[in-house]
PDB file of C-alpha atoms and ligand atoms in Angstrom:
ATOM      1  CA  MET A   7       0.000   0.000   0.000  1.00 77.00           C
ATOM      2  CA  LYS A   8       1.253   3.495  -0.838  1.00 84.00           C
ATOM      3  CA  SER A   9       2.112   5.832   2.021  1.00 87.00           C
ATOM      4  CA  TYR A  10       0.441   9.217   2.458  1.00 86.00           C
ATOM      5  CA  ASP A  11       3.667  10.963   1.342  1.00 85.00           C
ATOM      6  CA  GLN A  12       3.839   8.826  -1.812  1.00 88.00           C
ATOM      7  CA  LEU A  13       0.200   9.571  -2.654  1.00 89.00           C
ATOM      8  CA  LEU A  14       0.696  13.275  -2.049  1.00 90.00           C
ATOM      9  CA  THR A  15       3.824  13.364  -4.223  1.00 89.00           C
ATOM     10  CA  GLU A  16       2.013  11.407  -6.916  1.00 87.00           C
ATOM     11  CA  HIS A  17      -0.876  13.864  -6.764  1.00 91.00           C
ATOM     12  CA  TYR A  18       1.021  17.173  -6.724  1.00 91.00           C
ATOM     13  CA  GLY A  19       4.483  16.195  -7.920  1.00 78.00           C
ATOM     14  CA  ARG A  20       5.512  17.078 -11.477  1.00 79.00           C
ATOM     15  CA  THR A  21       8.991  15.967 -12.505  1.00 83.00           C
ATOM     16  CA  ASP A  22      11.257  18.929 -13.055  1.00 90.00           C
ATOM     17  CA  LEU A  23       8.414  21.393 -12.617  1.00 94.00           C
ATOM     18  CA  LYS A  24      10.742  24.407 -12.585  1.00 95.00           C
ATOM     19  CA  THR A  25      12.053  23.613 -16.100  1.00 95.00           C
ATOM     20  CA  ARG A  26       8.544  22.889 -17.376  1.00 93.00           C
ATOM     21  CA  ILE A  27       7.292  26.250 -16.117  1.00 96.00           C
ATOM     22  CA  LEU A  28      10.223  28.168 -17.581  1.00 96.00           C
ATOM     23  CA  SER A  29       9.838  26.448 -20.915  1.00 94.00           C
ATOM     24  CA  ALA A  30       6.054  27.153 -20.911  1.00 94.00           C
ATOM     25  CA  LEU A  31       6.816  30.821 -20.219  1.00 95.00           C
ATOM     26  CA  GLU A  32       9.235  30.890 -23.164  1.00 95.00           C
ATOM     27  CA  LYS A  33       6.667  29.190 -25.392  1.00 93.00           C
ATOM     28  CA  ALA A  34       4.221  31.925 -24.418  1.00 92.00           C
ATOM     29  CA  GLY A  35       6.726  34.505 -25.648  1.00 94.00           C
ATOM     30  CA  LYS A  36       8.024  35.687 -22.250  1.00 95.00           C
ATOM     31  CA  ASP A  37      11.661  36.551 -21.679  1.00 95.00           C
ATOM     32  CA  ILE A  38      12.539  34.416 -18.641  1.00 96.00           C
ATOM     33  CA  ASN A  39      15.370  36.789 -17.716  1.00 95.00           C
ATOM     34  CA  THR A  40      13.026  39.739 -17.238  1.00 95.00           C
ATOM     35  CA  LEU A  41       9.953  38.083 -15.729  1.00 97.00           C
ATOM     36  CA  THR A  42       7.394  40.022 -13.696  1.00 97.00           C
ATOM     37  CA  ARG A  43       4.583  38.763 -11.458  1.00 97.00           C
ATOM     38  CA  GLU A  44       2.131  39.636 -14.228  1.00 96.00           C
ATOM     39  CA  ASP A  45       3.700  36.899 -16.375  1.00 96.00           C
ATOM     40  CA  LEU A  46       2.798  34.330 -13.709  1.00 96.00           C
ATOM     41  CA  PHE A  47      -0.689  35.202 -12.531  1.00 93.00           C
ATOM     42  CA  THR A  48      -2.579  32.651 -14.661  1.00 92.00           C
ATOM     43  CA  PHE A  49      -0.950  29.734 -12.848  1.00 94.00           C
ATOM     44  CA  ASP A  50       1.001  30.687  -9.715  1.00 96.00           C
ATOM     45  CA  GLU A  51      -1.906  30.916  -7.237  1.00 96.00           C
ATOM     46  CA  PHE A  52      -3.417  27.466  -6.780  1.00 94.00           C
ATOM     47  CA  HIS A  53      -6.720  28.209  -5.032  1.00 96.00           C
ATOM     48  CA  ILE A  54     -10.250  29.402  -5.771  1.00 96.00           C
ATOM     49  CA  GLY A  55     -10.251  33.071  -6.770  1.00 96.00           C
ATOM     50  CA  GLY A  56      -6.555  33.230  -7.709  1.00 95.00           C
ATOM     51  CA  ARG A  57      -4.537  36.366  -6.983  1.00 97.00           C
ATOM     52  CA  LEU A  58      -7.644  38.498  -6.477  1.00 96.00           C
ATOM     53  CA  GLU A  59      -8.731  36.350  -3.539  1.00 98.00           C
ATOM     54  CA  THR A  60      -5.267  36.559  -1.959  1.00 98.00           C
ATOM     55  CA  ARG A  61      -5.568  40.354  -2.112  1.00 98.00           C
ATOM     56  CA  ASN A  62      -9.102  40.245  -0.682  1.00 98.00           C
ATOM     57  CA  LEU A  63      -7.987  38.105   2.230  1.00 98.00           C
ATOM     58  CA  ALA A  64      -4.897  40.209   2.993  1.00 98.00           C
ATOM     59  CA  GLU A  65      -6.984  43.403   2.964  1.00 98.00           C
ATOM     60  CA  TRP A  66      -9.716  41.837   5.106  1.00 98.00           C
ATOM     61  CA  ALA A  67      -7.083  40.660   7.607  1.00 98.00           C
ATOM     62  CA  ASP A  68      -5.458  44.107   7.539  1.00 97.00           C
ATOM     63  CA  LEU A  69      -1.923  42.773   7.047  1.00 97.00           C
ATOM     64  CA  ALA A  70       0.733  45.230   8.155  1.00 95.00           C
ATOM     65  CA  PRO A  71       3.901  45.957   6.133  1.00 97.00           C
ATOM     66  CA  GLY A  72       6.900  44.166   7.617  1.00 97.00           C
ATOM     67  CA  ALA A  73       4.768  41.373   9.140  1.00 98.00           C
ATOM     68  CA  ARG A  74       6.616  38.049   9.254  1.00 98.00           C
ATOM     69  CA  ILE A  75       4.323  35.534   7.570  1.00 98.00           C
ATOM     70  CA  LEU A  76       4.511  31.759   7.319  1.00 98.00           C
ATOM     71  CA  ASP A  77       2.631  30.486   4.240  1.00 98.00           C
ATOM     72  CA  LEU A  78       1.561  26.888   4.887  1.00 98.00           C
ATOM     73  CA  GLY A  79       1.508  24.647   1.816  1.00 98.00           C
ATOM     74  CA  CYS A  80       2.831  27.534  -0.275  1.00 98.00           C
ATOM     75  CA  GLY A  81       2.732  25.711  -3.635  1.00 97.00           C
ATOM     76  CA  ILE A  82       4.905  27.476  -6.218  1.00 97.00           C
ATOM     77  CA  GLY A  83       4.842  30.666  -4.167  1.00 98.00           C
ATOM     78  CA  GLY A  84       2.244  32.887  -5.866  1.00 98.00           C
ATOM     79  CA  PRO A  85       0.471  33.961  -2.650  1.00 98.00           C
ATOM     80  CA  ALA A  86       3.812  34.505  -0.852  1.00 98.00           C
ATOM     81  CA  ARG A  87       4.985  36.798  -3.672  1.00 98.00           C
ATOM     82  CA  THR A  88       1.678  38.708  -3.604  1.00 98.00           C
ATOM     83  CA  LEU A  89       1.952  39.288   0.162  1.00 98.00           C
ATOM     84  CA  ALA A  90       5.530  40.522  -0.225  1.00 98.00           C
ATOM     85  CA  ALA A  91       5.082  42.642  -3.355  1.00 98.00           C
ATOM     86  CA  GLU A  92       1.684  44.185  -2.597  1.00 98.00           C
ATOM     87  CA  PHE A  93       1.541  44.225   1.210  1.00 98.00           C
ATOM     88  CA  GLY A  94       5.217  44.628   2.141  1.00 98.00           C
ATOM     89  CA  CYS A  95       5.343  41.389   4.176  1.00 98.00           C
ATOM     90  CA  ASP A  96       8.356  39.170   4.819  1.00 98.00           C
ATOM     91  CA  VAL A  97       7.246  35.655   3.840  1.00 98.00           C
ATOM     92  CA  THR A  98       8.487  32.129   4.445  1.00 98.00           C
ATOM     93  CA  GLY A  99       6.757  29.411   2.420  1.00 98.00           C
ATOM     94  CA  LEU A 100       6.635  25.788   3.582  1.00 98.00           C
ATOM     95  CA  ASP A 101       5.638  22.928   1.273  1.00 97.00           C
ATOM     96  CA  ILE A 102       5.943  19.157   1.321  1.00 95.00           C
ATOM     97  CA  ILE A 103       6.571  18.887  -2.441  1.00 94.00           C
ATOM     98  CA  GLU A 104      10.219  19.637  -3.166  1.00 94.00           C
ATOM     99  CA  GLU A 105       9.576  20.356  -6.856  1.00 94.00           C
ATOM    100  CA  TYR A 106       7.160  23.117  -5.775  1.00 96.00           C
ATOM    101  CA  CYS A 107       9.774  24.678  -3.474  1.00 97.00           C
ATOM    102  CA  LEU A 108      12.403  24.636  -6.242  1.00 96.00           C
ATOM    103  CA  ALA A 109      10.011  26.232  -8.745  1.00 97.00           C
ATOM    104  CA  ALA A 110       8.901  28.762  -6.095  1.00 98.00           C
ATOM    105  CA  GLU A 111      12.518  29.772  -5.382  1.00 98.00           C
ATOM    106  CA  SER A 112      13.378  30.167  -9.050  1.00 97.00           C
ATOM    107  CA  LEU A 113      10.287  32.264  -9.915  1.00 98.00           C
ATOM    108  CA  THR A 114      10.735  34.433  -6.830  1.00 98.00           C
ATOM    109  CA  ARG A 115      14.362  35.160  -7.675  1.00 98.00           C
ATOM    110  CA  ARG A 116      13.454  35.933 -11.277  1.00 97.00           C
ATOM    111  CA  VAL A 117      10.799  38.489 -10.282  1.00 98.00           C
ATOM    112  CA  GLY A 118      13.206  40.128  -7.816  1.00 98.00           C
ATOM    113  CA  LEU A 119      11.578  39.196  -4.502  1.00 98.00           C
ATOM    114  CA  ALA A 120      14.175  36.815  -3.037  1.00 98.00           C
ATOM    115  CA  ASP A 121      15.170  39.312  -0.347  1.00 98.00           C
ATOM    116  CA  ARG A 122      11.631  39.178   1.116  1.00 98.00           C
ATOM    117  CA  VAL A 123      10.434  35.652   0.281  1.00 98.00           C
ATOM    118  CA  ARG A 124      12.072  32.275   0.936  1.00 98.00           C
ATOM    119  CA  PHE A 125      10.918  28.674   0.808  1.00 98.00           C
ATOM    120  CA  GLN A 126      11.475  25.597   2.907  1.00 98.00           C
ATOM    121  CA  HIS A 127      10.717  21.982   2.097  1.00 96.00           C
ATOM    122  CA  GLY A 128       8.810  20.323   4.954  1.00 96.00           C
ATOM    123  CA  ASN A 129       5.590  19.083   6.522  1.00 95.00           C
ATOM    124  CA  VAL A 130       3.154  21.535   8.094  1.00 96.00           C
ATOM    125  CA  ALA A 131       2.327  18.983  10.790  1.00 94.00           C
ATOM    126  CA  GLU A 132       5.971  19.137  12.039  1.00 95.00           C
ATOM    127  CA  MET A 133       7.168  22.629  11.210  1.00 97.00           C
ATOM    128  CA  PRO A 134      10.926  23.208  11.095  1.00 97.00           C
ATOM    129  CA  PHE A 135      10.681  26.555  12.954  1.00 98.00           C
ATOM    130  CA  ASP A 136      11.340  27.821  16.466  1.00 98.00           C
ATOM    131  CA  PRO A 137       8.423  28.752  18.734  1.00 98.00           C
ATOM    132  CA  GLU A 138       7.040  32.291  18.374  1.00 98.00           C
ATOM    133  CA  THR A 139       8.706  33.016  15.026  1.00 98.00           C
ATOM    134  CA  PHE A 140       5.849  34.484  12.971  1.00 98.00           C
ATOM    135  CA  ASP A 141       3.384  37.389  13.264  1.00 98.00           C
ATOM    136  CA  ALA A 142       0.917  35.498  11.091  1.00 98.00           C
ATOM    137  CA  VAL A 143       0.418  32.009   9.721  1.00 98.00           C
ATOM    138  CA  TRP A 144      -1.325  32.053   6.337  1.00 98.00           C
ATOM    139  CA  SER A 145      -3.063  29.122   4.678  1.00 98.00           C
ATOM    140  CA  GLN A 146      -4.920  28.911   1.372  1.00 98.00           C
ATOM    141  CA  HIS A 147      -6.294  25.502   0.408  1.00 98.00           C
ATOM    142  CA  THR A 148      -3.827  23.413   2.404  1.00 97.00           C
ATOM    143  CA  THR A 149      -5.620  22.046   5.483  1.00 97.00           C
ATOM    144  CA  MET A 150      -7.774  19.728   3.347  1.00 96.00           C
ATOM    145  CA  ASN A 151      -4.730  17.486   2.783  1.00 96.00           C
ATOM    146  CA  ILE A 152      -3.890  17.205   6.493  1.00 96.00           C
ATOM    147  CA  GLN A 153      -5.393  14.320   8.435  1.00 94.00           C
ATOM    148  CA  ASP A 154      -4.072  15.224  11.880  1.00 95.00           C
ATOM    149  CA  LYS A 155      -5.705  18.617  12.318  1.00 96.00           C
ATOM    150  CA  GLN A 156      -4.839  18.727  16.039  1.00 95.00           C
ATOM    151  CA  ALA A 157      -1.114  18.437  15.216  1.00 96.00           C
ATOM    152  CA  LEU A 158      -1.488  21.122  12.559  1.00 97.00           C
ATOM    153  CA  PHE A 159      -3.271  23.590  14.844  1.00 98.00           C
ATOM    154  CA  ARG A 160      -0.816  22.885  17.702  1.00 97.00           C
ATOM    155  CA  GLU A 161       2.037  23.708  15.351  1.00 98.00           C
ATOM    156  CA  ILE A 162       0.346  26.896  14.148  1.00 98.00           C
ATOM    157  CA  TYR A 163      -0.112  27.991  17.763  1.00 98.00           C
ATOM    158  CA  ARG A 164       3.501  27.129  18.617  1.00 98.00           C
ATOM    159  CA  VAL A 165       5.118  29.160  15.808  1.00 98.00           C
ATOM    160  CA  LEU A 166       2.897  32.254  16.288  1.00 98.00           C
ATOM    161  CA  VAL A 167       4.087  35.097  18.505  1.00 98.00           C
ATOM    162  CA  PRO A 168       1.639  36.000  21.310  1.00 98.00           C
ATOM    163  CA  GLY A 169      -1.012  38.130  19.641  1.00 98.00           C
ATOM    164  CA  GLY A 170      -0.099  36.626  16.244  1.00 98.00           C
ATOM    165  CA  ARG A 171      -2.839  35.536  13.855  1.00 98.00           C
ATOM    166  CA  PHE A 172      -3.846  32.502  11.823  1.00 98.00           C
ATOM    167  CA  ILE A 173      -5.334  33.751   8.534  1.00 98.00           C
ATOM    168  CA  PHE A 174      -6.944  31.188   6.259  1.00 98.00           C
ATOM    169  CA  HIS A 175      -8.945  30.521   3.112  1.00 98.00           C
ATOM    170  CA  GLU A 176      -9.959  26.882   3.193  1.00 98.00           C
ATOM    171  CA  VAL A 177     -12.237  24.318   1.643  1.00 98.00           C
ATOM    172  CA  CYS A 178     -14.479  22.537   4.161  1.00 98.00           C
ATOM    173  CA  ALA A 179     -16.933  19.652   3.986  1.00 98.00           C
ATOM    174  CA  GLY A 180     -20.507  20.547   3.024  1.00 98.00           C
ATOM    175  CA  LEU A 181     -23.651  18.858   4.333  1.00 98.00           C
ATOM    176  CA  ASN A 182     -23.647  16.153   1.654  1.00 98.00           C
ATOM    177  CA  GLN A 183     -20.880  13.585   1.519  1.00 97.00           C
ATOM    178  CA  PRO A 184     -18.918  12.039  -0.095  1.00 97.00           C
ATOM    179  CA  ILE A 185     -17.440  14.497  -2.591  1.00 98.00           C
ATOM    180  CA  HIS A 186     -16.886  13.777  -6.282  1.00 98.00           C
ATOM    181  CA  PHE A 187     -13.271  12.915  -7.209  1.00 97.00           C
ATOM    182  CA  PRO A 188     -10.843  13.890  -8.650  1.00 96.00           C
ATOM    183  CA  VAL A 189     -10.545  17.416  -7.239  1.00 97.00           C
ATOM    184  CA  PRO A 190      -7.516  19.736  -7.382  1.00 96.00           C
ATOM    185  CA  TRP A 191      -6.279  18.665  -3.921  1.00 96.00           C
ATOM    186  CA  ALA A 192      -6.977  14.922  -4.160  1.00 95.00           C
ATOM    187  CA  HIS A 193      -7.477  12.308  -6.847  1.00 92.00           C
ATOM    188  CA  GLU A 194      -8.896   9.907  -4.271  1.00 91.00           C
ATOM    189  CA  ALA A 195     -10.368   9.828  -0.768  1.00 93.00           C
ATOM    190  CA  ALA A 196      -7.037   8.874   0.852  1.00 92.00           C
ATOM    191  CA  LEU A 197      -5.801  12.465   0.426  1.00 94.00           C
ATOM    192  CA  ASN A 198      -9.040  14.249   1.271  1.00 96.00           C
ATOM    193  CA  PHE A 199      -9.461  15.354   4.892  1.00 97.00           C
ATOM    194  CA  LEU A 200     -12.195  17.963   4.755  1.00 98.00           C
ATOM    195  CA  ILE A 201     -13.992  18.851   7.960  1.00 98.00           C
ATOM    196  CA  PRO A 202     -17.220  20.845   8.304  1.00 98.00           C
ATOM    197  CA  PRO A 203     -16.848  24.614   8.912  1.00 98.00           C
ATOM    198  CA  ARG A 204     -18.196  24.240  12.450  1.00 98.00           C
ATOM    199  CA  ALA A 205     -15.585  21.596  13.298  1.00 98.00           C
ATOM    200  CA  LEU A 206     -12.815  23.831  11.945  1.00 98.00           C
ATOM    201  CA  HIS A 207     -14.088  26.739  14.036  1.00 98.00           C
ATOM    202  CA  ARG A 208     -14.354  24.537  17.154  1.00 98.00           C
ATOM    203  CA  SER A 209     -10.838  23.128  16.727  1.00 97.00           C
ATOM    204  CA  LEU A 210      -9.327  26.606  16.520  1.00 98.00           C
ATOM    205  CA  ILE A 211     -11.147  27.759  19.654  1.00 97.00           C
ATOM    206  CA  ASP A 212     -10.006  24.557  21.426  1.00 96.00           C
ATOM    207  CA  GLN A 213      -6.438  25.472  20.433  1.00 96.00           C
ATOM    208  CA  GLU A 214      -6.888  28.787  22.284  1.00 96.00           C
ATOM    209  CA  LEU A 215      -7.127  30.848  19.127  1.00 98.00           C
ATOM    210  CA  THR A 216      -9.756  33.588  19.385  1.00 98.00           C
ATOM    211  CA  GLU A 217     -12.017  34.441  16.473  1.00 98.00           C
ATOM    212  CA  GLU A 218     -11.538  37.924  15.016  1.00 98.00           C
ATOM    213  CA  LYS A 219     -13.213  37.321  11.670  1.00 98.00           C
ATOM    214  CA  TRP A 220     -15.049  34.527   9.931  1.00 98.00           C
ATOM    215  CA  ARG A 221     -16.967  34.400   6.649  1.00 98.00           C
ATOM    216  CA  ASP A 222     -18.467  31.831   4.310  1.00 98.00           C
ATOM    217  CA  ILE A 223     -17.601  32.670   0.674  1.00 98.00           C
ATOM    218  CA  THR A 224     -19.114  29.560  -0.942  1.00 98.00           C
ATOM    219  CA  ALA A 225     -21.503  31.472  -3.246  1.00 98.00           C
ATOM    220  CA  ASP A 226     -18.771  33.769  -4.606  1.00 97.00           C
ATOM    221  CA  SER A 227     -16.430  30.790  -4.983  1.00 98.00           C
ATOM    222  CA  LEU A 228     -19.015  28.951  -7.085  1.00 97.00           C
ATOM    223  CA  ALA A 229     -19.504  31.978  -9.358  1.00 96.00           C
ATOM    224  CA  TRP A 230     -15.726  32.309  -9.836  1.00 95.00           C
ATOM    225  CA  TYR A 231     -15.169  28.592 -10.417  1.00 93.00           C
ATOM    226  CA  GLN A 232     -18.000  28.249 -12.933  1.00 93.00           C
ATOM    227  CA  LYS A 233     -16.217  30.776 -15.145  1.00 89.00           C
ATOM    228  CA  ALA A 234     -12.815  29.192 -14.553  1.00 84.00           C
ATOM    229  CA  ALA A 235     -14.095  25.672 -15.297  1.00 81.00           C
ATOM    230  CA  ALA A 236     -15.777  26.824 -18.526  1.00 81.00           C
ATOM    231  CA  ASN A 237     -12.472  28.357 -19.570  1.00 76.00           C
ATOM    232  CA  MET A 238     -10.564  25.162 -18.816  1.00 72.00           C
ATOM    233  CA  ALA A 239     -13.094  23.089 -20.788  1.00 67.00           C
ATOM    234  CA  THR A 240     -12.781  25.447 -23.805  1.00 65.00           C
ATOM    235  CA  HIS A 241      -9.030  24.992 -23.767  1.00 57.00           C
ATOM    236  CA  GLN A 242      -9.630  21.297 -24.387  1.00 56.00           C
ATOM    237  CA  THR A 243     -11.056  22.017 -27.821  1.00 54.00           C
ATOM    238  CA  LYS A 244      -8.559  24.729 -28.819  1.00 62.00           C
ATOM    239  CA  PRO A 245      -4.787  24.481 -29.241  1.00 59.00           C
ATOM    240  CA  ALA A 246      -3.432  24.221 -25.687  1.00 68.00           C
ATOM    241  CA  LYS A 247      -2.171  27.477 -24.170  1.00 78.00           C
ATOM    242  CA  PRO A 248       1.295  27.001 -22.641  1.00 80.00           C
ATOM    243  CA  LEU A 249       0.450  28.903 -19.448  1.00 85.00           C
ATOM    244  CA  GLY A 250      -2.366  28.002 -17.084  1.00 87.00           C
ATOM    245  CA  ILE A 251      -3.200  26.043 -13.966  1.00 86.00           C
ATOM    246  CA  LYS A 252      -2.795  22.845 -16.030  1.00 88.00           C
ATOM    247  CA  LEU A 253       0.929  23.247 -15.347  1.00 88.00           C
ATOM    248  CA  LEU A 254       0.125  22.260 -11.751  1.00 86.00           C
ATOM    249  CA  MET A 255      -3.059  20.194 -12.120  1.00 84.00           C
ATOM    250  CA  GLY A 256      -1.994  18.142 -15.139  1.00 85.00           C
ATOM    251  CA  ASP A 257      -4.117  16.508 -17.821  1.00 84.00           C
ATOM    252  CA  THR A 258      -7.079  15.914 -15.505  1.00 89.00           C
ATOM    253  CA  THR A 259      -7.561  19.683 -15.004  1.00 89.00           C
ATOM    254  CA  PRO A 260     -11.011  19.896 -16.718  1.00 89.00           C
ATOM    255  CA  ALA A 261     -12.384  16.922 -14.727  1.00 92.00           C
ATOM    256  CA  LYS A 262     -11.056  18.352 -11.450  1.00 93.00           C
ATOM    257  CA  ALA A 263     -12.502  21.781 -12.205  1.00 92.00           C
ATOM    258  CA  ALA A 264     -15.896  20.354 -13.189  1.00 93.00           C
ATOM    259  CA  ASN A 265     -15.996  18.390  -9.924  1.00 97.00           C
ATOM    260  CA  VAL A 266     -15.250  21.493  -7.848  1.00 97.00           C
ATOM    261  CA  VAL A 267     -18.273  23.174  -9.436  1.00 97.00           C
ATOM    262  CA  LYS A 268     -20.441  20.080  -8.858  1.00 97.00           C
ATOM    263  CA  ASN A 269     -19.278  19.731  -5.254  1.00 98.00           C
ATOM    264  CA  LEU A 270     -19.988  23.402  -4.543  1.00 98.00           C
ATOM    265  CA  LYS A 271     -23.440  23.251  -6.174  1.00 98.00           C
ATOM    266  CA  GLU A 272     -24.435  20.094  -4.300  1.00 98.00           C
ATOM    267  CA  ASP A 273     -23.217  21.412  -0.925  1.00 98.00           C
ATOM    268  CA  ARG A 274     -20.506  18.754  -0.737  1.00 98.00           C
ATOM    269  CA  ILE A 275     -17.859  21.417  -0.174  1.00 98.00           C
ATOM    270  CA  ARG A 276     -17.888  24.946   1.247  1.00 98.00           C
ATOM    271  CA  VAL A 277     -15.293  27.700   1.274  1.00 98.00           C
ATOM    272  CA  VAL A 278     -14.548  29.740   4.380  1.00 98.00           C
ATOM    273  CA  GLN A 279     -12.087  32.384   5.469  1.00 98.00           C
ATOM    274  CA  GLY A 280     -11.073  33.399   8.962  1.00 98.00           C
ATOM    275  CA  VAL A 281      -8.709  35.379  11.122  1.00 98.00           C
ATOM    276  CA  PHE A 282      -7.992  33.906  14.589  1.00 98.00           C
ATOM    277  CA  ARG A 283      -5.664  35.436  17.195  1.00 98.00           C
ATOM    278  CA  LYS A 284      -3.335  33.701  19.621  1.00 97.00           C
ATOM    279  CA  ASN A 285      -4.032  35.108  23.060  1.00 89.00           C
ATOM    280  CA  GLY A 286      -1.259  36.872  24.887  1.00 76.00           C
TER     281      GLY A 286
HETATM  282  C1  SAM B   7      -4.045  23.304  -3.482  1.00 95.90           C
HETATM  283  S1  SAM B   7      -2.353  23.608  -3.205  1.00 95.90           S
HETATM  284  C2  SAM B   7      -2.357  25.309  -2.626  1.00 95.90           C
HETATM  285  C3  SAM B   7      -1.015  25.982  -2.806  1.00 95.90           C
HETATM  286  C4  SAM B   7      -0.922  27.419  -2.321  1.00 95.90           C
HETATM  287  N1  SAM B   7      -1.391  27.550  -0.961  1.00 95.90           N
HETATM  288  C5  SAM B   7      -1.681  28.356  -3.224  1.00 95.90           C
HETATM  289  O1  SAM B   7      -2.776  28.762  -2.824  1.00 95.90           O
HETATM  290  O2  SAM B   7      -1.205  28.672  -4.312  1.00 95.90           O
HETATM  291  C6  SAM B   7      -2.049  22.708  -1.670  1.00 95.90           C
HETATM  292  C7  SAM B   7      -0.600  22.754  -1.268  1.00 95.90           C
HETATM  293  O3  SAM B   7      -0.427  22.176   0.028  1.00 95.90           O
HETATM  294  C8  SAM B   7       0.759  21.413   0.028  1.00 95.90           C
HETATM  295  N2  SAM B   7       0.677  20.430   1.113  1.00 95.90           N
HETATM  296  C9  SAM B   7      -0.233  19.432   1.254  1.00 95.90           C
HETATM  297  N3  SAM B   7      -0.004  18.732   2.388  1.00 95.90           N
HETATM  298  C10 SAM B   7       1.088  19.295   2.972  1.00 95.90           C
HETATM  299  C11 SAM B   7       1.814  19.014   4.150  1.00 95.90           C
HETATM  300  N4  SAM B   7       1.467  18.002   4.966  1.00 95.90           N
HETATM  301  N5  SAM B   7       2.865  19.803   4.465  1.00 95.90           N
HETATM  302  C12 SAM B   7       3.237  20.833   3.635  1.00 95.90           C
HETATM  303  N6  SAM B   7       2.588  21.133   2.494  1.00 95.90           N
HETATM  304  C13 SAM B   7       1.512  20.381   2.168  1.00 95.90           C
HETATM  305  C14 SAM B   7       0.785  20.798  -1.357  1.00 95.90           C
HETATM  306  O4  SAM B   7       2.054  20.331  -1.705  1.00 95.90           O
HETATM  307  C15 SAM B   7       0.315  21.976  -2.216  1.00 95.90           C
HETATM  308  O5  SAM B   7       1.386  22.791  -2.596  1.00 95.90           O
END
């Protein structure tokens, strides 16, 4: 039987992702020696709502310039770069897929943000950081892959400074289960660890994190994803564009996108955001 790490690597891992991305950028006519964040926005934020939703969340959470942020499950670093470039934050990204960290480092250096953004390969359930290191822990679409939520929330609490905040944008379980697979975070149930919004809220309170803000953005997420999924389906019938989320989601992108829409419509998944503060 395959281990969780093997399944996760199989799901997210793309061999030599950094080279694939750079060659896709060249195919799209970009000069990879003078890249900007605008060249990356169609594929470097791997969550519902893309870069716009990262901005929305950062504004809603009122992120301060200079804040030291840990981005959990940072992917190829799009959100980390947005927080650094647009909000003046100092960001450390942590991801379990080494290929993602390598691609994240390369893209960040190429767009000139390496002095404010760095990446570390590792597991969010055992974070390689000292206690009280970060002003905020940030998570977009990562907790759904983590089975041991207690370990995750303990670690978040441990690495936050007193008064620090956990800021998240996560997919939760809806009223109707099971969900349709494959989805962008899991091709099968063994990687899917969604919990209902109320259970997420309860777990954070139990971890002595105090609610500052909470909102359910399921309806807006469905509207955004319906457009995105239609776009991805159209690309099937036209010559493939070199840049797009397919670089990360692979050939099953249209099926995964269609299932997100179906799961949202049938109340199998919900999307929530929150800001919770560590007391002290
Ligand atoms: C759907 S992607 C979201 C990426 C990124 N947060 C973004 O919004 O662009 C989920 C990410 O979580 C990472 N991940 C999943 N389980 C993890 C774990 N146990 N430790 C660290 N990273 C993990 C995956 O490798 C992947 O990069």
